[in-house]
PDB file of C-alpha atoms and ligand atoms in Angstrom:
ATOM      1  CA  MET A   1      -4.753  55.135  76.957  1.00 97.00           C
ATOM      2  CA  GLN A   2      -1.641  57.838  77.622  1.00 97.00           C
ATOM      3  CA  PHE A   3      -1.681  61.158  79.023  1.00 97.00           C
ATOM      4  CA  SER A   4       0.843  63.956  78.639  1.00 97.00           C
ATOM      5  CA  PHE A   5       0.326  63.985  82.523  1.00 96.00           C
ATOM      6  CA  ASP A   6       1.844  61.726  85.061  1.00 97.00           C
ATOM      7  CA  ILE A   7      -1.284  59.531  85.657  1.00 98.00           C
ATOM      8  CA  ASN A   8       0.183  57.799  88.896  1.00 97.00           C
ATOM      9  CA  SER A   9       0.182  61.401  90.625  1.00 95.00           C
ATOM     10  CA  ILE A  10      -3.348  62.119  89.837  1.00 96.00           C
ATOM     11  CA  PHE A  11      -4.587  58.598  90.434  1.00 97.00           C
ATOM     12  CA  LYS A  12      -2.480  57.306  93.249  1.00 95.00           C
ATOM     13  CA  THR A  13      -4.285  53.631  93.552  1.00 96.00           C
ATOM     14  CA  GLN A  14      -5.364  51.171  90.631  1.00 97.00           C
ATOM     15  CA  ILE A  15      -8.704  51.927  91.403  1.00 98.00           C
ATOM     16  CA  THR A  16      -9.787  55.679  92.285  1.00 98.00           C
ATOM     17  CA  LYS A  17     -13.557  56.481  93.005  1.00 98.00           C
ATOM     18  CA  ILE A  18     -14.596  60.271  91.534  1.00 98.00           C
ATOM     19  CA  ASP A  19     -17.794  62.108  92.260  1.00 96.00           C
ATOM     20  CA  ASN A  20     -19.093  65.278  90.259  1.00 97.00           C
ATOM     21  CA  ASN A  21     -16.144  67.591  92.066  1.00 97.00           C
ATOM     22  CA  LEU A  22     -14.159  65.328  89.773  1.00 98.00           C
ATOM     23  CA  LEU A  23     -11.602  64.649  92.880  1.00 97.00           C
ATOM     24  CA  PRO A  24     -10.146  61.207  93.793  1.00 96.00           C
ATOM     25  CA  ASP A  25     -11.900  59.807  96.917  1.00 90.00           C
ATOM     26  CA  GLY A  26      -9.978  61.263  99.614  1.00 89.00           C
ATOM     27  CA  PHE A  27      -8.026  64.144  97.728  1.00 94.00           C
ATOM     28  CA  GLN A  28      -6.328  66.985  99.832  1.00 94.00           C
ATOM     29  CA  GLY A  29      -4.852  70.264  98.411  1.00 95.00           C
ATOM     30  CA  ASP A  30      -4.819  74.024  97.705  1.00 97.00           C
ATOM     31  CA  ARG A  31      -6.869  75.742  95.645  1.00 97.00           C
ATOM     32  CA  THR A  32      -4.151  75.820  93.065  1.00 97.00           C
ATOM     33  CA  LEU A  33      -3.507  71.934  93.067  1.00 97.00           C
ATOM     34  CA  THR A  34      -7.179  71.360  93.048  1.00 97.00           C
ATOM     35  CA  GLU A  35      -7.933  73.055  89.675  1.00 97.00           C
ATOM     36  CA  ASP A  36      -4.917  71.409  88.050  1.00 97.00           C
ATOM     37  CA  VAL A  37      -5.981  67.632  89.161  1.00 98.00           C
ATOM     38  CA  THR A  38      -9.786  68.733  88.431  1.00 98.00           C
ATOM     39  CA  LYS A  39      -8.593  69.745  84.646  1.00 98.00           C
ATOM     40  CA  LYS A  40      -6.808  66.599  84.553  1.00 98.00           C
ATOM     41  CA  VAL A  41      -9.591  64.135  86.246  1.00 98.00           C
ATOM     42  CA  ASP A  42     -12.106  66.132  83.493  1.00 98.00           C
ATOM     43  CA  GLU A  43      -9.487  65.171  80.837  1.00 98.00           C
ATOM     44  CA  VAL A  44      -9.280  61.244  81.699  1.00 98.00           C
ATOM     45  CA  ILE A  45     -13.059  60.906  81.976  1.00 98.00           C
ATOM     46  CA  THR A  46     -13.802  62.076  78.946  1.00 98.00           C
ATOM     47  CA  ALA A  47     -10.950  60.296  76.980  1.00 98.00           C
ATOM     48  CA  LEU A  48     -12.391  57.131  78.291  1.00 98.00           C
ATOM     49  CA  GLY A  49     -16.096  58.304  77.898  1.00 98.00           C
ATOM     50  CA  GLY A  50     -15.033  58.844  74.617  1.00 98.00           C
ATOM     51  CA  GLU A  51     -13.166  55.333  73.747  1.00 98.00           C
ATOM     52  CA  SER A  52     -16.205  54.011  75.458  1.00 98.00           C
ATOM     53  CA  ALA A  53     -18.625  55.426  73.517  1.00 98.00           C
ATOM     54  CA  LYS A  54     -16.781  54.515  70.323  1.00 98.00           C
ATOM     55  CA  ALA A  55     -16.242  50.957  70.936  1.00 98.00           C
ATOM     56  CA  GLN A  56     -19.977  50.931  71.535  1.00 97.00           C
ATOM     57  CA  LYS A  57     -20.838  52.352  68.129  1.00 96.00           C
ATOM     58  CA  LEU A  58     -22.574  55.408  70.053  1.00 97.00           C
ATOM     59  CA  SER A  59     -22.841  59.012  68.504  1.00 96.00           C
ATOM     60  CA  GLN A  60     -22.567  60.651  71.741  1.00 96.00           C
ATOM     61  CA  PRO A  61     -20.561  60.151  74.683  1.00 98.00           C
ATOM     62  CA  ILE A  62     -22.073  58.956  77.443  1.00 97.00           C
ATOM     63  CA  THR A  63     -19.756  59.929  79.952  1.00 98.00           C
ATOM     64  CA  THR A  64     -17.637  63.008  79.849  1.00 98.00           C
ATOM     65  CA  GLY A  65     -16.212  65.023  82.306  1.00 98.00           C
ATOM     66  CA  GLN A  66     -18.339  67.906  82.086  1.00 98.00           C
ATOM     67  CA  LYS A  67     -21.669  65.785  82.162  1.00 98.00           C
ATOM     68  CA  VAL A  68     -19.862  63.504  85.138  1.00 98.00           C
ATOM     69  CA  LYS A  69     -19.833  67.334  87.136  1.00 97.00           C
ATOM     70  CA  ASN A  70     -23.259  68.073  86.697  1.00 97.00           C
ATOM     71  CA  GLN A  71     -24.697  64.393  87.554  1.00 96.00           C
ATOM     72  CA  THR A  72     -24.928  62.416  90.836  1.00 95.00           C
ATOM     73  CA  HIS A  73     -22.983  59.729  89.242  1.00 97.00           C
ATOM     74  CA  ASN A  74     -19.805  57.899  90.648  1.00 98.00           C
ATOM     75  CA  VAL A  75     -17.297  56.942  88.159  1.00 98.00           C
ATOM     76  CA  TYR A  76     -14.425  54.422  88.743  1.00 98.00           C
ATOM     77  CA  ILE A  77     -10.880  54.782  86.980  1.00 98.00           C
ATOM     78  CA  LEU A  78      -8.937  52.078  86.358  1.00 98.00           C
ATOM     79  CA  THR A  79      -5.196  52.286  85.632  1.00 98.00           C
ATOM     80  CA  ASP A  80      -2.179  50.219  84.995  1.00 98.00           C
ATOM     81  CA  PRO A  81       0.679  52.087  87.425  1.00 97.00           C
ATOM     82  CA  LYS A  82       3.075  50.222  84.950  1.00 97.00           C
ATOM     83  CA  GLY A  83       2.032  51.947  81.747  1.00 96.00           C
ATOM     84  CA  LYS A  84       4.160  54.702  79.908  1.00 95.00           C
ATOM     85  CA  GLU A  85       7.054  53.885  81.850  1.00 93.00           C
ATOM     86  CA  GLY A  86       6.208  54.145  85.497  1.00 94.00           C
ATOM     87  CA  GLN A  87       3.690  57.147  84.259  1.00 95.00           C
ATOM     88  CA  GLY A  88       0.676  55.142  84.137  1.00 97.00           C
ATOM     89  CA  THR A  89      -2.105  54.909  81.683  1.00 98.00           C
ATOM     90  CA  ALA A  90      -5.890  54.589  81.953  1.00 98.00           C
ATOM     91  CA  ILE A  91      -7.502  51.349  81.169  1.00 98.00           C
ATOM     92  CA  GLY A  92     -10.965  51.392  82.577  1.00 98.00           C
ATOM     93  CA  ILE A  93     -14.193  53.191  83.483  1.00 98.00           C
ATOM     94  CA  LEU A  94     -17.159  52.200  85.293  1.00 98.00           C
ATOM     95  CA  LYS A  95     -19.997  55.376  85.567  1.00 98.00           C
ATOM     96  CA  THR A  96     -22.619  54.098  88.135  1.00 98.00           C
ATOM     97  CA  GLY A  97     -25.720  56.248  89.427  1.00 98.00           C
ATOM     98  CA  ARG A  98     -28.936  56.178  90.937  1.00 97.00           C
ATOM     99  CA  LYS A  99     -32.245  56.883  88.665  1.00 96.00           C
ATOM    100  CA  ASN A 100     -36.045  56.884  89.071  1.00 96.00           C
ATOM    101  CA  LEU A 101     -37.214  54.091  86.596  1.00 97.00           C
ATOM    102  CA  TYR A 102     -40.618  52.680  85.985  1.00 95.00           C
ATOM    103  CA  LEU A 103     -40.261  48.897  85.948  1.00 96.00           C
ATOM    104  CA  PHE A 104     -42.431  46.240  84.573  1.00 94.00           C
ATOM    105  CA  ASP A 105     -41.845  43.093  86.906  1.00 93.00           C
ATOM    106  CA  THR A 106     -42.181  39.761  86.256  1.00 90.00           C
ATOM    107  CA  LYS A 107     -46.070  39.895  86.440  1.00 89.00           C
ATOM    108  CA  GLY A 108     -46.433  42.831  84.328  1.00 89.00           C
ATOM    109  CA  GLU A 109     -47.144  44.770  87.813  1.00 92.00           C
ATOM    110  CA  GLN A 110     -45.586  48.391  86.557  1.00 93.00           C
ATOM    111  CA  ARG A 111     -43.450  49.499  89.844  1.00 94.00           C
ATOM    112  CA  GLN A 112     -41.363  52.775  90.840  1.00 95.00           C
ATOM    113  CA  VAL A 113     -37.790  51.662  91.703  1.00 96.00           C
ATOM    114  CA  SER A 114     -34.928  53.604  92.163  1.00 96.00           C
ATOM    115  CA  PRO A 115     -31.537  51.299  91.768  1.00 97.00           C
ATOM    116  CA  VAL A 116     -27.949  51.476  91.638  1.00 97.00           C
ATOM    117  CA  CYS A 117     -27.656  51.548  87.638  1.00 98.00           C
ATOM    118  CA  ILE A 118     -24.954  50.827  85.622  1.00 98.00           C
ATOM    119  CA  LEU A 119     -24.382  53.593  83.055  1.00 98.00           C
ATOM    120  CA  ASP A 120     -21.372  53.000  81.652  1.00 98.00           C
ATOM    121  CA  PHE A 121     -17.932  50.509  81.369  1.00 98.00           C
ATOM    122  CA  TYR A 122     -15.294  50.043  79.136  1.00 98.00           C
ATOM    123  CA  VAL A 123     -12.051  48.580  79.468  1.00 98.00           C
ATOM    124  CA  HIS A 124      -9.323  49.048  76.698  1.00 98.00           C
ATOM    125  CA  GLU A 125      -9.287  46.853  73.752  1.00 97.00           C
ATOM    126  CA  SER A 126      -5.922  46.045  74.975  1.00 96.00           C
ATOM    127  CA  GLN A 127      -7.036  44.533  78.437  1.00 97.00           C
ATOM    128  CA  GLN A 128     -10.227  43.032  78.006  1.00 98.00           C
ATOM    129  CA  ARG A 129     -10.918  39.443  78.299  1.00 98.00           C
ATOM    130  CA  ASN A 130      -8.210  39.420  81.077  1.00 97.00           C
ATOM    131  CA  GLY A 131     -10.131  39.832  84.538  1.00 98.00           C
ATOM    132  CA  LYS A 132      -9.838  43.937  84.575  1.00 98.00           C
ATOM    133  CA  GLY A 133     -13.378  44.441  84.082  1.00 98.00           C
ATOM    134  CA  LYS A 134     -14.072  42.455  87.031  1.00 98.00           C
ATOM    135  CA  LEU A 135     -11.503  43.972  89.606  1.00 98.00           C
ATOM    136  CA  LEU A 136     -13.183  47.342  88.776  1.00 98.00           C
ATOM    137  CA  PHE A 137     -16.541  46.112  88.725  1.00 98.00           C
ATOM    138  CA  GLU A 138     -16.268  43.750  92.021  1.00 98.00           C
ATOM    139  CA  TYR A 139     -14.636  47.511  93.287  1.00 98.00           C
ATOM    140  CA  MET A 140     -17.588  49.208  92.550  1.00 98.00           C
ATOM    141  CA  LEU A 141     -19.682  46.880  94.080  1.00 98.00           C
ATOM    142  CA  LYS A 142     -18.098  46.896  97.379  1.00 98.00           C
ATOM    143  CA  GLU A 143     -18.022  50.435  97.347  1.00 97.00           C
ATOM    144  CA  GLU A 144     -22.011  51.063  96.435  1.00 97.00           C
ATOM    145  CA  ASN A 145     -22.543  48.357  98.710  1.00 97.00           C
ATOM    146  CA  ILE A 146     -24.427  46.017  96.544  1.00 97.00           C
ATOM    147  CA  LYS A 147     -24.390  41.967  97.558  1.00 95.00           C
ATOM    148  CA  ASN A 148     -25.195  40.844  93.983  1.00 96.00           C
ATOM    149  CA  PRO A 149     -25.614  42.838  90.828  1.00 97.00           C
ATOM    150  CA  VAL A 150     -28.870  41.555  90.728  1.00 97.00           C
ATOM    151  CA  GLN A 151     -30.321  43.849  92.293  1.00 96.00           C
ATOM    152  CA  MET A 152     -29.106  46.638  89.863  1.00 97.00           C
ATOM    153  CA  ALA A 153     -30.331  48.040  86.423  1.00 97.00           C
ATOM    154  CA  ILE A 154     -28.206  47.945  83.360  1.00 98.00           C
ATOM    155  CA  ASP A 155     -29.215  51.174  80.749  1.00 97.00           C
ATOM    156  CA  ARG A 156     -29.090  49.345  77.338  1.00 96.00           C
ATOM    157  CA  PRO A 157     -25.964  46.958  77.818  1.00 97.00           C
ATOM    158  CA  SER A 158     -23.784  45.877  75.232  1.00 97.00           C
ATOM    159  CA  SER A 159     -23.420  41.726  74.007  1.00 96.00           C
ATOM    160  CA  LYS A 160     -20.136  41.865  76.010  1.00 97.00           C
ATOM    161  CA  LEU A 161     -21.770  43.026  79.218  1.00 98.00           C
ATOM    162  CA  LEU A 162     -24.259  40.511  79.204  1.00 97.00           C
ATOM    163  CA  ASN A 163     -21.857  38.012  78.460  1.00 98.00           C
ATOM    164  CA  PHE A 164     -19.950  39.456  81.132  1.00 98.00           C
ATOM    165  CA  LEU A 165     -22.637  39.253  84.091  1.00 98.00           C
ATOM    166  CA  ASN A 166     -23.702  35.938  83.225  1.00 98.00           C
ATOM    167  CA  LYS A 167     -20.003  34.786  83.055  1.00 98.00           C
ATOM    168  CA  HIS A 168     -18.872  36.397  86.593  1.00 98.00           C
ATOM    169  CA  TYR A 169     -22.351  36.521  88.272  1.00 98.00           C
ATOM    170  CA  GLY A 170     -24.461  33.767  86.764  1.00 97.00           C
ATOM    171  CA  LEU A 171     -27.269  35.855  85.248  1.00 97.00           C
ATOM    172  CA  LYS A 172     -29.272  34.555  82.860  1.00 93.00           C
ATOM    173  CA  ASN A 173     -32.980  35.359  82.727  1.00 93.00           C
ATOM    174  CA  VAL A 174     -32.847  39.230  81.263  1.00 94.00           C
ATOM    175  CA  LEU A 175     -36.294  40.858  81.425  1.00 93.00           C
ATOM    176  CA  PRO A 176     -35.512  44.116  79.323  1.00 87.00           C
ATOM    177  CA  GLN A 177     -37.702  46.838  79.903  1.00 94.00           C
ATOM    178  CA  SER A 178     -39.580  49.655  77.411  1.00 90.00           C
ATOM    179  CA  ASN A 179     -36.592  52.631  78.728  1.00 91.00           C
ATOM    180  CA  LYS A 180     -33.954  50.046  77.388  1.00 91.00           C
ATOM    181  CA  PHE A 181     -32.463  49.328  80.804  1.00 96.00           C
ATOM    182  CA  VAL A 182     -32.673  45.964  81.613  1.00 96.00           C
ATOM    183  CA  VAL A 183     -33.016  43.544  84.987  1.00 97.00           C
ATOM    184  CA  TYR A 184     -32.374  40.801  85.514  1.00 96.00           C
ATOM    185  CA  ASP A 185     -35.007  38.051  87.068  1.00 93.00           C
ATOM    186  CA  GLY A 186     -34.764  37.880  90.427  1.00 94.00           C
ATOM    187  CA  PHE A 187     -34.340  42.126  90.787  1.00 96.00           C
ATOM    188  CA  PHE A 188     -37.749  42.663  92.153  1.00 95.00           C
ATOM    189  CA  LYS A 189     -37.463  40.363  94.932  1.00 90.00           C
ATOM    190  CA  ASN A 190     -35.701  42.898  96.905  1.00 75.00           C
ATOM    191  CA  SER A 191     -36.623  46.226  95.775  1.00 75.00           C
ATOM    192  CA  LYS A 192     -38.406  48.627  97.272  1.00 71.00           C
ATOM    193  CA  GLN A 193     -41.667  50.305  95.761  1.00 68.00           C
ATOM    194  CA  LEU A 194     -41.111  53.652  95.648  1.00 65.00           C
ATOM    195  CA  PRO A 195     -43.868  55.501  97.211  1.00 61.00           C
ATOM    196  CA  THR A 196     -44.893  58.080  94.929  1.00 50.00           C
ATOM    197  CA  LYS A 197     -47.478  58.216  91.500  1.00 52.00           C
ATOM    198  CA  PRO A 198     -44.117  58.602  89.036  1.00 48.00           C
ATOM    199  CA  GLN A 199     -45.826  59.459  86.353  1.00 48.00           C
ATOM    200  CA  HIS A 200     -45.609  63.436  86.330  1.00 49.00           C
ATOM    201  CA  SER A 201     -42.157  63.346  88.293  1.00 47.00           C
ATOM    202  CA  LYS A 202     -39.438  65.138  86.172  1.00 50.00           C
ATOM    203  CA  ASN A 203     -36.459  62.492  87.213  1.00 53.00           C
ATOM    204  CA  VAL A 204     -38.502  59.592  86.155  1.00 57.00           C
ATOM    205  CA  GLN A 205     -36.705  58.107  82.826  1.00 60.00           C
ATOM    206  CA  THR A 206     -39.888  56.480  81.030  1.00 51.00           C
ATOM    207  CA  PRO A 207     -40.041  55.219  77.483  1.00 44.00           C
ATOM    208  CA  LYS A 208     -39.109  58.326  75.145  1.00 40.00           C
ATOM    209  CA  SER A 209     -41.694  57.056  72.895  1.00 39.00           C
ATOM    210  CA  ASN A 210     -44.470  57.594  75.110  1.00 40.00           C
ATOM    211  CA  LYS A 211     -43.119  60.813  77.068  1.00 41.00           C
ATOM    212  CA  LYS A 212     -46.098  62.757  75.446  1.00 40.00           C
ATOM    213  CA  SER A 213     -48.545  60.341  77.017  1.00 37.00           C
ATOM    214  CA  ALA A 214     -47.431  59.280  79.975  1.00 39.00           C
ATOM    215  CA  ALA A 215     -48.485  56.007  79.115  1.00 49.00           C
ATOM    216  CA  ILE A 216     -46.011  53.018  79.366  1.00 61.00           C
ATOM    217  CA  THR A 217     -45.671  50.477  76.646  1.00 70.00           C
ATOM    218  CA  LYS A 218     -44.687  46.707  78.096  1.00 72.00           C
ATOM    219  CA  PRO A 219     -41.797  45.340  76.700  1.00 72.00           C
ATOM    220  CA  PRO A 220     -42.394  42.388  75.029  1.00 64.00           C
ATOM    221  CA  TRP A 221     -41.181  39.830  76.772  1.00 64.00           C
ATOM    222  CA  LEU A 222     -44.510  39.925  78.466  1.00 67.00           C
ATOM    223  CA  ALA A 223     -45.658  38.321  76.145  1.00 60.00           C
ATOM    224  CA  GLY A 224     -43.535  34.936  76.984  1.00 53.00           C
ATOM    225  CA  GLU A 225     -41.389  34.359  79.788  1.00 48.00           C
ATOM    226  CA  ALA A 226     -38.189  36.041  81.060  1.00 51.00           C
ATOM    227  CA  VAL A 227     -35.926  35.727  78.304  1.00 53.00           C
ATOM    228  CA  ARG A 228     -32.754  33.797  78.179  1.00 50.00           C
ATOM    229  CA  ASN A 229     -29.249  34.530  77.580  1.00 44.00           C
ATOM    230  CA  LYS A 230     -29.147  36.674  74.312  1.00 45.00           C
ATOM    231  CA  PRO A 231     -32.889  37.947  74.484  1.00 42.00           C
ATOM    232  CA  LEU A 232     -32.546  40.936  72.420  1.00 48.00           C
ATOM    233  CA  ASN A 233     -30.316  42.570  69.668  1.00 47.00           C
ATOM    234  CA  SER A 234     -28.033  44.308  72.077  1.00 48.00           C
ATOM    235  CA  LYS A 235     -26.053  46.068  69.522  1.00 48.00           C
ATOM    236  CA  ALA A 236     -29.599  47.787  68.920  1.00 46.00           C
ATOM    237  CA  LEU A 237     -30.362  47.983  72.473  1.00 54.00           C
ATOM    238  CA  ARG A 238     -27.662  49.921  72.814  1.00 55.00           C
ATOM    239  CA  ASN A 239     -27.710  52.777  69.913  1.00 51.00           C
ATOM    240  CA  LYS A 240     -29.814  55.605  70.931  1.00 42.00           C
ATOM    241  CA  SER A 241     -31.377  56.125  67.066  1.00 37.00           C
ATOM    242  CA  SER A 242     -32.583  52.615  67.305  1.00 36.00           C
ATOM    243  CA  ASN A 243     -36.477  51.961  67.407  1.00 30.00           C
ATOM    244  CA  TRP A 244     -35.999  48.791  69.278  1.00 31.00           C
ATOM    245  CA  LEU A 245     -39.166  48.390  71.794  1.00 28.00           C
TER     246      LEU A 245
HETATM  247  N1  ACO B   1     -17.000  39.173  73.297  1.00 78.03           N
HETATM  248  C1  ACO B   1     -17.894  38.097  74.251  1.00 78.03           C
HETATM  249  N2  ACO B   1     -17.863  38.304  75.658  1.00 78.03           N
HETATM  250  C2  ACO B   1     -17.205  38.781  75.962  1.00 78.03           C
HETATM  251  C3  ACO B   1     -16.084  39.794  74.840  1.00 78.03           C
HETATM  252  C4  ACO B   1     -16.134  39.957  73.838  1.00 78.03           C
HETATM  253  N3  ACO B   1     -15.427  40.544  72.683  1.00 78.03           N
HETATM  254  N4  ACO B   1     -15.198  40.995  75.817  1.00 78.03           N
HETATM  255  C5  ACO B   1     -15.771  40.313  77.520  1.00 78.03           C
HETATM  256  N5  ACO B   1     -16.403  39.460  77.169  1.00 78.03           N
HETATM  257  C6  ACO B   1     -16.779  38.978  78.326  1.00 78.03           C
HETATM  258  C7  ACO B   1     -17.042  37.768  78.141  1.00 78.03           C
HETATM  259  O1  ACO B   1     -17.979  36.698  79.226  1.00 78.03           O
HETATM  260  C8  ACO B   1     -16.095  37.325  78.908  1.00 78.03           C
HETATM  261  O2  ACO B   1     -15.214  35.802  79.418  1.00 78.03           O
HETATM  262  P1  ACO B   1     -14.570  35.134  78.370  1.00 78.03           P
HETATM  263  O3  ACO B   1     -13.504  35.816  77.929  1.00 78.03           O
HETATM  264  O4  ACO B   1     -14.497  33.651  79.144  1.00 78.03           O
HETATM  265  O5  ACO B   1     -15.499  34.541  77.160  1.00 78.03           O
HETATM  266  C9  ACO B   1     -15.785  37.999  80.023  1.00 78.03           C
HETATM  267  O6  ACO B   1     -16.694  39.467  79.384  1.00 78.03           O
HETATM  268  C10 ACO B   1     -14.211  38.798  80.633  1.00 78.03           C
HETATM  269  O7  ACO B   1     -13.992  39.303  81.595  1.00 78.03           O
HETATM  270  P2  ACO B   1     -13.288  40.140  82.274  1.00 78.03           P
HETATM  271  O8  ACO B   1     -11.896  39.807  81.667  1.00 78.03           O
HETATM  272  O9  ACO B   1     -13.627  40.490  83.494  1.00 78.03           O
HETATM  273  O10 ACO B   1     -14.324  41.988  81.691  1.00 78.03           O
HETATM  274  P3  ACO B   1     -13.297  42.471  80.468  1.00 78.03           P
HETATM  275  O11 ACO B   1     -12.037  43.397  81.113  1.00 78.03           O
HETATM  276  O12 ACO B   1     -13.336  42.280  79.007  1.00 78.03           O
HETATM  277  O13 ACO B   1     -14.472  43.767  80.524  1.00 78.03           O
HETATM  278  C11 ACO B   1     -16.385  44.993  79.035  1.00 78.03           C
HETATM  279  C12 ACO B   1     -15.671  43.841  79.974  1.00 78.03           C
HETATM  280  C13 ACO B   1     -16.250  46.290  79.912  1.00 78.03           C
HETATM  281  C14 ACO B   1     -17.723  44.490  78.946  1.00 78.03           C
HETATM  282  C15 ACO B   1     -15.200  45.230  78.111  1.00 78.03           C
HETATM  283  O14 ACO B   1     -15.733  43.711  77.554  1.00 78.03           O
HETATM  284  C16 ACO B   1     -15.896  46.335  77.508  1.00 78.03           C
HETATM  285  O15 ACO B   1     -15.032  47.543  77.666  1.00 78.03           O
HETATM  286  N6  ACO B   1     -16.552  45.850  76.043  1.00 78.03           N
HETATM  287  C17 ACO B   1     -16.569  47.338  75.435  1.00 78.03           C
HETATM  288  C18 ACO B   1     -17.498  47.789  75.707  1.00 78.03           C
HETATM  289  C19 ACO B   1     -18.583  48.168  76.165  1.00 78.03           C
HETATM  290  O16 ACO B   1     -19.415  46.697  75.736  1.00 78.03           O
HETATM  291  N7  ACO B   1     -19.161  48.039  77.629  1.00 78.03           N
HETATM  292  C20 ACO B   1     -19.940  47.633  78.060  1.00 78.03           C
HETATM  293  C21 ACO B   1     -21.894  48.866  77.209  1.00 78.03           C
HETATM  294  S1  ACO B   1     -23.272  48.590  78.259  1.00 78.03           S
HETATM  295  C22 ACO B   1     -23.049  49.668  79.743  1.00 78.03           C
HETATM  296  O17 ACO B   1     -22.148  50.164  80.166  1.00 78.03           O
HETATM  297  C23 ACO B   1     -24.176  49.691  80.550  1.00 78.03           C
END
């Protein structure tokens, strides 16, 4: 994606980590520069978030500059420094964040956990299937000190992302949850159970349909085995208006 300003002057490395101050990791500058850079980073995040939503056919973007500002998430921006005649283009975005979640383990036990989650992931159509997603993902794993993506939960993964995780990390057996997060078989081996009772906690993600009763619906796979590869209609899963589960 092209912008009216010089992308390379804002994003000095191919991948840049940004948190809720909307400034590139390690940024230093006076007040005027800070305001200018923040505005431009906001514009880039919002534009990439919008493209990601379009690619996933979502009615609302999951990622905007404003949302990043108001949350404790990390955003990784991938640029092509050679794009737009050396001014650079922005070609990918990956958003992660820790969430308190109720999840069912393989035995049907409800667990409260707080994993780092993959919340949004997008590489520009012109650059997909070219290793760019892997580059971005690997960078994130190092930054977040995650040894294996099986430790992560994924918020409504698309079929492309399921394929991506299968291809690059051999992740196969998904355990989709009622709150539309997905974890893989193996997730619960090392995950720490949180000590508190979660039902009344404000920050815990419970299934929308069950918020009033605070009872949590068991996901359908609990009736059988962990599901191999394409366990679900991932498009429906990603679509917020879907009634899946
Ligand atoms: N169809 C099926 N699998 C695909 C596709 C596709 N069109 N595109 C990528 N993949 C998977 C495949 O496993 C592919 O390997 P292959 O080409 O040998 O089949 C592998 O990803 C390619 O790996 P990379 O080149 O490293 O990844 P890429 O740069 O394509 O980025 C990403 C992957 C981010 C999923 C990208 O395809 C994309 O932006 N898709 C559209 C948006 C999207 O679905 N994002 C995930 C939403 S869910 C969430 O964010 C929690």
